[in-house]
Amino acid sequence: MDSIATRIFQLIAHNFGCDPAGISRATTASDVAGWDSLSHAVLLVTVEHEFAIRLNLEQIFDVDDVGGLIDIVTATVHPTPSTAG
């Protein structure tokens, strides 16, 4: 597993007090106790700080699961010519 995914799993586990081993790319907010709209916003700000990035609204609304968040962060941290803003 890449370091971005590992770090995101750790951030989720820390924010919600759960075991990172129970988090996968397929995990959604409804799978994690306490993950509501407010805590989702807090998590996204935490992710932005952790990776020194800024997510735009389109990216934020595209996050349906942890895998989607990993993909967006990866594309933002390591842009390719097709994903560069």
mmCIF file with all atom_site columns, C-alpha atoms in Angstrom:
data_model
loop_
_atom_site.group_PDB
_atom_site.id
_atom_site.type_symbol
_atom_site.label_atom_id
_atom_site.label_alt_id
_atom_site.label_comp_id
_atom_site.label_asym_id
_atom_site.label_entity_id
_atom_site.label_seq_id
_atom_site.pdbx_PDB_ins_code
_atom_site.Cartn_x
_atom_site.Cartn_y
_atom_site.Cartn_z
_atom_site.occupancy
_atom_site.B_iso_or_equiv
_atom_site.pdbx_formal_charge
_atom_site.auth_seq_id
_atom_site.auth_comp_id
_atom_site.auth_asym_id
_atom_site.auth_atom_id
_atom_site.pdbx_PDB_model_num
ATOM 1  C CA . MET A 1 1  ? 0.000   0.000  0.000   1.00 0.00 ? 1  MET A CA 1
ATOM 2  C CA . ASP A 1 2  ? 1.327   3.441  -0.829  1.00 0.00 ? 2  ASP A CA 1
ATOM 3  C CA . SER A 1 3  ? 2.189   6.025  1.792   1.00 0.00 ? 3  SER A CA 1
ATOM 4  C CA . ILE A 1 4  ? -0.679  8.356  0.845   1.00 0.00 ? 4  ILE A CA 1
ATOM 5  C CA . ALA A 1 5  ? -3.239  5.610  1.455   1.00 0.00 ? 5  ALA A CA 1
ATOM 6  C CA . THR A 1 6  ? -1.557  4.614  4.708   1.00 0.00 ? 6  THR A CA 1
ATOM 7  C CA . ARG A 1 7  ? -1.510  8.202  5.947   1.00 0.00 ? 7  ARG A CA 1
ATOM 8  C CA . ILE A 1 8  ? -5.180  8.711  5.026   1.00 0.00 ? 8  ILE A CA 1
ATOM 9  C CA . PHE A 1 9  ? -6.164  5.479  6.811   1.00 0.00 ? 9  PHE A CA 1
ATOM 10 C CA . GLN A 1 10 ? -4.255  6.723  9.884   1.00 0.00 ? 10 GLN A CA 1
ATOM 11 C CA . LEU A 1 11 ? -5.942  10.143 9.744   1.00 0.00 ? 11 LEU A CA 1
ATOM 12 C CA . ILE A 1 12 ? -9.375  8.526  9.542   1.00 0.00 ? 12 ILE A CA 1
ATOM 13 C CA . ALA A 1 13 ? -8.553  6.166  12.408  1.00 0.00 ? 13 ALA A CA 1
ATOM 14 C CA . HIS A 1 14 ? -7.285  9.062  14.524  1.00 0.00 ? 14 HIS A CA 1
ATOM 15 C CA . ASN A 1 15 ? -10.263 11.327 13.746  1.00 0.00 ? 15 ASN A CA 1
ATOM 16 C CA . PHE A 1 16 ? -12.874 8.645  14.436  1.00 0.00 ? 16 PHE A CA 1
ATOM 17 C CA . GLY A 1 17 ? -11.125 6.532  17.065  1.00 0.00 ? 17 GLY A CA 1
ATOM 18 C CA . CYS A 1 18 ? -11.183 3.353  15.024  1.00 0.00 ? 18 CYS A CA 1
ATOM 19 C CA . ASP A 1 19 ? -8.632  0.750  13.967  1.00 0.00 ? 19 ASP A CA 1
ATOM 20 C CA . PRO A 1 20 ? -6.891  1.623  10.685  1.00 0.00 ? 20 PRO A CA 1
ATOM 21 C CA . ALA A 1 21 ? -6.905  -2.100 9.843   1.00 0.00 ? 21 ALA A CA 1
ATOM 22 C CA . GLY A 1 22 ? -10.691 -1.835 9.527   1.00 0.00 ? 22 GLY A CA 1
ATOM 23 C CA . ILE A 1 23 ? -10.467 0.886  6.878   1.00 0.00 ? 23 ILE A CA 1
ATOM 24 C CA . SER A 1 24 ? -10.191 0.094  3.181   1.00 0.00 ? 24 SER A CA 1
ATOM 25 C CA . ARG A 1 25 ? -10.539 1.926  -0.114  1.00 0.00 ? 25 ARG A CA 1
ATOM 26 C CA . ALA A 1 26 ? -14.188 0.805  -0.156  1.00 0.00 ? 26 ALA A CA 1
ATOM 27 C CA . THR A 1 27 ? -14.967 2.294  3.282   1.00 0.00 ? 27 THR A CA 1
ATOM 28 C CA . THR A 1 28 ? -17.667 4.982  3.223   1.00 0.00 ? 28 THR A CA 1
ATOM 29 C CA . ALA A 1 29 ? -18.819 7.454  5.854   1.00 0.00 ? 29 ALA A CA 1
ATOM 30 C CA . SER A 1 30 ? -21.742 5.191  6.734   1.00 0.00 ? 30 SER A CA 1
ATOM 31 C CA . ASP A 1 31 ? -19.261 2.424  7.639   1.00 0.00 ? 31 ASP A CA 1
ATOM 32 C CA . VAL A 1 32 ? -17.568 4.526  10.342  1.00 0.00 ? 32 VAL A CA 1
ATOM 33 C CA . ALA A 1 33 ? -19.306 5.499  13.585  1.00 0.00 ? 33 ALA A CA 1
ATOM 34 C CA . GLY A 1 34 ? -19.439 9.269  14.014  1.00 0.00 ? 34 GLY A CA 1
ATOM 35 C CA . TRP A 1 35 ? -18.590 10.129 10.398  1.00 0.00 ? 35 TRP A CA 1
ATOM 36 C CA . ASP A 1 36 ? -21.215 12.758 9.633   1.00 0.00 ? 36 ASP A CA 1
ATOM 37 C CA . SER A 1 37 ? -21.148 15.876 7.446   1.00 0.00 ? 37 SER A CA 1
ATOM 38 C CA . LEU A 1 38 ? -19.390 18.022 10.056  1.00 0.00 ? 38 LEU A CA 1
ATOM 39 C CA . SER A 1 39 ? -16.730 15.436 10.841  1.00 0.00 ? 39 SER A CA 1
ATOM 40 C CA . HIS A 1 40 ? -16.294 14.892 7.082   1.00 0.00 ? 40 HIS A CA 1
ATOM 41 C CA . ALA A 1 41 ? -15.430 18.584 6.707   1.00 0.00 ? 41 ALA A CA 1
ATOM 42 C CA . VAL A 1 42 ? -12.988 18.352 9.625   1.00 0.00 ? 42 VAL A CA 1
ATOM 43 C CA . LEU A 1 43 ? -11.383 15.271 8.055   1.00 0.00 ? 43 LEU A CA 1
ATOM 44 C CA . LEU A 1 44 ? -10.941 17.047 4.716   1.00 0.00 ? 44 LEU A CA 1
ATOM 45 C CA . VAL A 1 45 ? -9.281  20.034 6.403   1.00 0.00 ? 45 VAL A CA 1
ATOM 46 C CA . THR A 1 46 ? -7.007  17.616 8.275   1.00 0.00 ? 46 THR A CA 1
ATOM 47 C CA . VAL A 1 47 ? -6.107  15.911 4.986   1.00 0.00 ? 47 VAL A CA 1
ATOM 48 C CA . GLU A 1 48 ? -5.390  19.282 3.371   1.00 0.00 ? 48 GLU A CA 1
ATOM 49 C CA . HIS A 1 49 ? -3.032  20.199 6.223   1.00 0.00 ? 49 HIS A CA 1
ATOM 50 C CA . GLU A 1 50 ? -1.345  16.791 6.293   1.00 0.00 ? 50 GLU A CA 1
ATOM 51 C CA . PHE A 1 51 ? -0.536  16.871 2.582   1.00 0.00 ? 51 PHE A CA 1
ATOM 52 C CA . ALA A 1 52 ? -0.125  20.667 2.231   1.00 0.00 ? 52 ALA A CA 1
ATOM 53 C CA . ILE A 1 53 ? -2.791  20.796 -0.486  1.00 0.00 ? 53 ILE A CA 1
ATOM 54 C CA . ARG A 1 54 ? -6.029  22.618 -1.143  1.00 0.00 ? 54 ARG A CA 1
ATOM 55 C CA . LEU A 1 55 ? -9.021  20.661 -2.435  1.00 0.00 ? 55 LEU A CA 1
ATOM 56 C CA . ASN A 1 56 ? -11.590 22.448 -4.570  1.00 0.00 ? 56 ASN A CA 1
ATOM 57 C CA . LEU A 1 57 ? -15.347 21.974 -4.232  1.00 0.00 ? 57 LEU A CA 1
ATOM 58 C CA . GLU A 1 58 ? -15.566 19.642 -7.220  1.00 0.00 ? 58 GLU A CA 1
ATOM 59 C CA . GLN A 1 59 ? -12.948 17.356 -5.683  1.00 0.00 ? 59 GLN A CA 1
ATOM 60 C CA . ILE A 1 60 ? -14.678 17.438 -2.310  1.00 0.00 ? 60 ILE A CA 1
ATOM 61 C CA . PHE A 1 61 ? -18.052 16.512 -3.801  1.00 0.00 ? 61 PHE A CA 1
ATOM 62 C CA . ASP A 1 62 ? -16.436 13.690 -5.804  1.00 0.00 ? 62 ASP A CA 1
ATOM 63 C CA . VAL A 1 63 ? -15.406 11.861 -2.616  1.00 0.00 ? 63 VAL A CA 1
ATOM 64 C CA . ASP A 1 64 ? -17.774 8.897  -2.221  1.00 0.00 ? 64 ASP A CA 1
ATOM 65 C CA . ASP A 1 65 ? -15.440 6.574  -0.354  1.00 0.00 ? 65 ASP A CA 1
ATOM 66 C CA . VAL A 1 66 ? -11.943 6.403  1.081   1.00 0.00 ? 66 VAL A CA 1
ATOM 67 C CA . GLY A 1 67 ? -10.578 5.213  -2.257  1.00 0.00 ? 67 GLY A CA 1
ATOM 68 C CA . GLY A 1 68 ? -11.933 8.326  -3.929  1.00 0.00 ? 68 GLY A CA 1
ATOM 69 C CA . LEU A 1 69 ? -10.242 10.499 -1.315  1.00 0.00 ? 69 LEU A CA 1
ATOM 70 C CA . ILE A 1 70 ? -6.951  8.654  -1.844  1.00 0.00 ? 70 ILE A CA 1
ATOM 71 C CA . ASP A 1 71 ? -7.227  9.109  -5.614  1.00 0.00 ? 71 ASP A CA 1
ATOM 72 C CA . ILE A 1 72 ? -7.946  12.842 -5.338  1.00 0.00 ? 72 ILE A CA 1
ATOM 73 C CA . VAL A 1 73 ? -5.105  13.426 -2.876  1.00 0.00 ? 73 VAL A CA 1
ATOM 74 C CA . THR A 1 74 ? -2.706  11.386 -5.021  1.00 0.00 ? 74 THR A CA 1
ATOM 75 C CA . ALA A 1 75 ? -3.673  13.329 -8.157  1.00 0.00 ? 75 ALA A CA 1
ATOM 76 C CA . THR A 1 76 ? -3.227  16.623 -6.292  1.00 0.00 ? 76 THR A CA 1
ATOM 77 C CA . VAL A 1 77 ? 0.094   15.719 -4.666  1.00 0.00 ? 77 VAL A CA 1
ATOM 78 C CA . HIS A 1 78 ? 1.524   14.017 -7.775  1.00 0.00 ? 78 HIS A CA 1
ATOM 79 C CA . PRO A 1 79 ? -0.232  15.616 -10.759 1.00 0.00 ? 79 PRO A CA 1
ATOM 80 C CA . THR A 1 80 ? 0.213   14.132 -14.200 1.00 0.00 ? 80 THR A CA 1
ATOM 81 C CA . PRO A 1 81 ? -0.261  16.189 -17.375 1.00 0.00 ? 81 PRO A CA 1
ATOM 82 C CA . SER A 1 82 ? -3.862  14.940 -17.578 1.00 0.00 ? 82 SER A CA 1
ATOM 83 C CA . THR A 1 83 ? -4.680  15.871 -13.933 1.00 0.00 ? 83 THR A CA 1
ATOM 84 C CA . ALA A 1 84 ? -2.661  19.063 -13.531 1.00 0.00 ? 84 ALA A CA 1
ATOM 85 C CA . GLY A 1 85 ? -4.901  22.003 -12.704 1.00 0.00 ? 85 GLY A CA 1
#
